[in-house]
Amino acid sequence: MNINIGNFKIIITENYEEMSKKASDMVISQVIIKPDSNLGLATGGTPVGMYKEIIRNYELDRVDFSKVKSFNLDEYYPISRDNNQSYTYYMNTNLFNHINILKENIHIPNSETNNVIEECENYDKMMEDCGGIDLQILGIGNNGHIGFNEPDTYFEARTHLADLNKETIEANSRYFEKKEDVPKKALSMGIGSIMKAKKIVLLASGESKAKAVEKMIFGKIEPGVPASILQLHEDVIIILDKEAASLIINKK
Ligand code: GLP
């Protein structure tokens, strides 16, 4: 089912697999139309199925990533890039090791830097210098965060060092042995960098995301719900499974 609400084009799918396939189709068409696309990529549990589907299509020779540049949304800080909880490790194992993207075209905020300010400035500059993000993939946190832009009293525009809030640490602790092991900080693209993307595709799956999805679509635009700012972007496609869409289906 496809519905439009405000600027949002919303696709409601039957399940996680269909959501992942639709999202993968969007990435693949973007790269076919513009082989030197700059892709903004996300981590978390949600896009894993999309990455699998992209790899499947790559193996069938349907898409070529040799000219693509990628910019990841965020990365824990500090963390060794070899740590299996780092987003560098996640991206290598879930996507990059399986497609023909060039190593030098991959960008992930440097979780090992001693100079956070310089790293953040460089990250924004690199994105600007290569013409900005063509297609940004986003997930959404249970608390409405995008990237690691947590609910706050203002929108943080640029790449920055973010303090993760309790809810996010709790949600991410499912990937760690102990809650104490979850990093407390992360480097994240800012809201300004995300909003500059030419096109955005946001994915959400499962009932735990339903409230955040409802607030993003129908709520007031406010930094307390970072994803609500997407209401002001002109090209956002939201792909949901039925559970994530459960609170918006009857509201339209
Ligand atoms: C994480 C990431 C986000 C991600 C979100 C949801 O903390 N920083 O980029 O979109 O939280 O994660 P998941 O897809 O695992 O629910």
Coordinates of C-alpha atoms and ligand atoms in Angstrom, one line a residue:
M1 CA 0.0 0.0 0.0
N2 CA 1.3 3.5 -0.9
I3 CA 0.1 6.6 0.8
N4 CA 1.2 10.3 0.7
I5 CA 1.1 12.3 3.9
G6 CA 2.5 15.9 3.6
N7 CA 5.8 15.6 1.7
F8 CA 6.2 11.9 2.7
K9 CA 5.7 9.1 0.3
I10 CA 5.0 6.1 2.5
I11 CA 5.2 2.5 1.4
I12 CA 3.6 -0.1 3.7
T13 CA 4.9 -3.6 3.1
E14 CA 3.7 -7.0 4.4
N15 CA 6.9 -7.8 6.2
Y16 CA 10.6 -7.2 6.8
E17 CA 11.6 -9.1 3.6
E18 CA 9.4 -7.0 1.4
M19 CA 10.6 -3.8 3.1
S20 CA 14.2 -4.8 2.6
K21 CA 13.6 -5.7 -1.1
K22 CA 11.9 -2.4 -1.8
A23 CA 14.8 -0.5 -0.1
S24 CA 17.4 -2.4 -2.0
D25 CA 15.5 -1.7 -5.3
M26 CA 15.8 2.0 -4.5
V27 CA 19.6 1.8 -3.9
I28 CA 20.2 -0.2 -7.0
S29 CA 18.1 2.1 -9.3
Q30 CA 20.0 5.1 -7.9
V31 CA 23.3 3.5 -8.8
I32 CA 22.1 2.4 -12.2
I33 CA 20.8 5.9 -13.0
K34 CA 23.9 7.6 -11.6
P35 CA 26.9 5.1 -11.4
D36 CA 29.0 7.6 -9.4
S37 CA 26.3 8.2 -6.8
N38 CA 27.2 9.3 -3.3
L39 CA 25.3 7.0 -0.9
G40 CA 24.6 7.8 2.7
L41 CA 24.5 4.5 4.6
A42 CA 23.0 3.4 7.9
T43 CA 23.7 0.6 10.4
G44 CA 21.5 -1.1 13.0
G45 CA 19.4 -4.2 12.7
T46 CA 16.9 -2.7 10.2
P47 CA 19.0 -2.4 7.0
V48 CA 20.7 -5.8 7.3
G49 CA 18.1 -7.4 5.0
M50 CA 18.4 -4.5 2.5
Y51 CA 22.2 -5.1 2.4
K52 CA 21.7 -8.8 1.8
E53 CA 19.4 -8.1 -1.1
I54 CA 21.9 -5.6 -2.6
I55 CA 24.6 -8.2 -2.4
R56 CA 22.3 -10.8 -4.1
N57 CA 21.7 -8.3 -7.0
Y58 CA 25.4 -7.5 -7.2
E59 CA 26.2 -11.2 -7.5
L60 CA 23.7 -11.4 -10.4
D61 CA 25.6 -8.7 -12.1
R62 CA 22.8 -6.2 -12.0
V63 CA 24.7 -3.4 -10.4
D64 CA 28.2 -2.0 -10.3
F65 CA 29.6 -0.1 -7.3
S66 CA 33.0 0.7 -8.7
K67 CA 32.3 4.4 -9.0
V68 CA 30.1 4.8 -5.9
K69 CA 31.2 6.7 -2.9
S70 CA 29.7 5.9 0.5
F71 CA 29.4 8.0 3.7
N72 CA 28.2 6.3 6.8
L73 CA 25.9 8.2 9.2
D74 CA 27.6 7.4 12.4
E75 CA 30.1 5.4 14.4
Y76 CA 30.7 4.8 18.1
Y77 CA 33.5 6.8 19.7
P78 CA 36.0 5.7 20.8
I79 CA 36.1 2.2 19.5
S80 CA 38.7 0.2 17.6
R81 CA 37.8 -0.2 14.0
D82 CA 38.5 -3.9 14.3
N83 CA 36.1 -4.3 17.2
N84 CA 33.2 -6.5 16.0
Q85 CA 30.8 -3.9 17.5
S86 CA 32.2 -1.0 15.4
Y87 CA 30.1 0.2 12.5
T88 CA 33.2 -0.2 10.3
Y89 CA 33.1 -3.9 11.1
Y90 CA 29.4 -4.0 10.5
M91 CA 29.6 -2.3 7.1
N92 CA 32.5 -4.5 6.0
T93 CA 30.8 -7.7 7.0
N94 CA 27.3 -6.8 5.9
L95 CA 28.1 -5.1 2.6
F96 CA 31.5 -3.8 1.6
N97 CA 33.4 -7.1 1.6
H98 CA 30.8 -8.5 -0.8
I99 CA 30.5 -5.8 -3.5
N100 CA 33.0 -4.0 -5.7
I101 CA 33.1 -0.6 -4.0
L102 CA 36.6 0.8 -3.8
K103 CA 38.2 1.0 -0.3
E104 CA 39.2 4.6 -1.0
N105 CA 35.6 5.5 -1.7
I106 CA 34.3 4.3 1.7
H107 CA 33.9 6.9 4.4
I108 CA 33.0 6.2 8.0
P109 CA 33.7 8.7 10.8
N110 CA 37.0 7.7 12.3
S111 CA 36.4 6.1 15.7
E112 CA 40.1 6.1 16.5
T113 CA 40.9 9.8 16.0
N114 CA 42.5 11.9 18.7
N115 CA 41.1 15.0 17.1
V116 CA 37.3 14.9 17.1
I117 CA 36.8 18.5 16.0
E118 CA 39.0 18.1 13.0
E119 CA 37.5 14.7 12.2
C120 CA 34.0 16.1 12.2
E121 CA 34.9 19.2 10.1
N122 CA 36.7 16.9 7.6
Y123 CA 33.8 14.6 7.4
D124 CA 31.4 17.4 6.4
K125 CA 34.0 18.9 4.0
M126 CA 34.4 15.5 2.3
M127 CA 30.7 15.2 1.7
E128 CA 30.5 18.8 0.4
D129 CA 33.5 18.4 -1.8
C130 CA 32.1 15.4 -3.6
G131 CA 28.8 17.2 -4.3
G132 CA 26.7 15.9 -1.4
I133 CA 24.7 12.8 -0.7
D134 CA 22.5 11.6 -3.6
L135 CA 20.6 9.0 -1.6
Q136 CA 20.6 8.7 2.2
I137 CA 19.4 5.6 3.9
L138 CA 18.0 6.1 7.4
G139 CA 16.7 3.9 10.2
I140 CA 14.9 5.4 13.2
G141 CA 15.5 4.9 16.9
N142 CA 12.7 4.0 19.3
N143 CA 13.0 7.6 20.6
G144 CA 12.9 9.2 17.1
H145 CA 16.6 9.6 16.6
I146 CA 18.2 9.5 13.2
G147 CA 21.9 8.7 12.9
F148 CA 22.9 9.4 16.5
N149 CA 21.0 12.7 16.6
E150 CA 19.3 12.2 20.0
P151 CA 16.2 14.0 21.2
D152 CA 17.5 17.4 22.4
T153 CA 16.5 21.1 22.7
Y154 CA 18.0 22.0 19.4
F155 CA 18.8 20.4 16.1
E156 CA 22.6 19.9 15.8
A157 CA 23.4 20.8 12.2
R158 CA 26.9 19.4 11.5
T159 CA 28.8 16.2 12.2
H160 CA 29.5 16.1 15.9
L161 CA 30.3 13.9 18.9
A162 CA 27.0 12.9 20.4
D163 CA 26.2 11.6 23.9
L164 CA 24.0 8.6 23.6
N165 CA 21.0 8.8 25.9
K166 CA 19.7 6.0 28.2
E167 CA 17.1 4.7 25.8
T168 CA 19.6 4.3 23.0
I169 CA 22.1 2.6 25.2
E170 CA 19.4 0.3 26.4
A171 CA 18.2 -0.4 22.8
N172 CA 21.7 -1.0 21.5
S173 CA 22.7 -3.2 24.5
R174 CA 21.0 -6.2 22.7
Y175 CA 24.1 -6.3 20.5
F176 CA 26.6 -6.4 23.5
E177 CA 27.3 -8.9 26.2
K178 CA 26.8 -6.4 28.9
K179 CA 25.0 -3.1 29.0
E180 CA 28.2 -1.5 30.5
D181 CA 30.0 -2.4 27.2
V182 CA 27.8 -0.2 25.0
P183 CA 29.8 3.0 24.1
K184 CA 28.4 6.2 25.6
K185 CA 29.3 8.4 22.7
A186 CA 29.3 8.4 18.9
L187 CA 30.3 10.5 16.0
S188 CA 27.3 11.3 13.9
M189 CA 26.3 13.3 10.8
G190 CA 24.2 16.2 11.9
I191 CA 20.7 17.0 11.0
G192 CA 21.9 19.6 8.5
S193 CA 24.1 17.1 6.7
I194 CA 21.2 14.6 6.5
M195 CA 18.7 17.2 5.3
K196 CA 21.1 18.2 2.5
A197 CA 20.8 14.7 0.9
K198 CA 18.9 15.0 -2.4
K199 CA 16.8 11.9 -1.6
I200 CA 16.1 10.1 1.7
V201 CA 14.8 6.6 2.2
L202 CA 13.9 5.8 5.8
L203 CA 13.2 2.2 6.9
A204 CA 11.4 1.0 10.0
S205 CA 10.3 -2.5 11.0
G206 CA 8.5 -3.8 14.0
E207 CA 6.1 -2.6 16.6
S208 CA 8.8 -1.0 18.8
K209 CA 9.1 1.7 16.1
A210 CA 5.4 2.4 15.6
K211 CA 5.3 5.4 18.1
A212 CA 8.4 7.0 16.7
V213 CA 7.1 6.6 13.1
E214 CA 3.7 8.2 14.1
K215 CA 5.5 11.2 15.8
M216 CA 7.8 11.6 12.8
I217 CA 4.9 11.8 10.4
F218 CA 2.2 13.5 12.3
G219 CA 4.0 15.2 15.2
K220 CA 5.2 18.7 15.7
I221 CA 8.6 19.4 14.1
E222 CA 10.8 19.6 17.1
P223 CA 14.3 18.6 18.2
G224 CA 12.7 16.4 20.9
V225 CA 11.8 14.1 17.9
P226 CA 14.8 14.5 15.6
A227 CA 13.1 12.6 12.7
S228 CA 10.2 15.1 12.7
I229 CA 12.4 17.5 10.7
L230 CA 12.1 15.2 7.7
Q231 CA 8.6 16.7 7.2
L232 CA 10.5 19.6 5.7
H233 CA 12.5 17.6 3.2
E234 CA 11.0 17.4 -0.3
D235 CA 12.0 13.9 -1.2
V236 CA 11.6 11.3 1.5
I237 CA 10.3 7.8 1.0
I238 CA 9.4 5.9 4.2
I239 CA 9.3 2.2 3.9
L240 CA 7.5 0.4 6.7
D241 CA 6.4 -3.1 7.6
K242 CA 2.8 -3.5 8.9
E243 CA 3.9 -3.4 12.5
A244 CA 5.9 -0.2 12.2
A245 CA 2.9 1.3 10.3
S246 CA 0.3 0.1 12.9
L247 CA -0.3 3.6 14.4
I248 CA -0.6 5.5 11.1
I249 CA -2.7 3.1 9.1
N250 CA -6.1 4.3 10.5
K251 CA -5.0 7.8 11.1
K252 CA -4.7 9.0 7.5
Ligands
GLP1 C1 21.1 3.0 16.0 C2 21.8 3.8 14.9 C3 20.8 4.4 13.9 C4 19.8 3.3 13.7 C5 18.9 3.2 14.9 C6 18.0 2.0 14.9 O1 21.5 3.4 17.3 N1 22.7 4.9 15.3 O2 21.5 4.8 12.7 O3 18.9 3.7 12.6 O4 19.7 3.1 16.1 O5 18.6 0.8 15.0 P1 17.9 -0.6 14.7 O6 17.7 -0.6 13.2 O7 18.8 -1.6 15.1 O8 16.6 -0.6 15.4

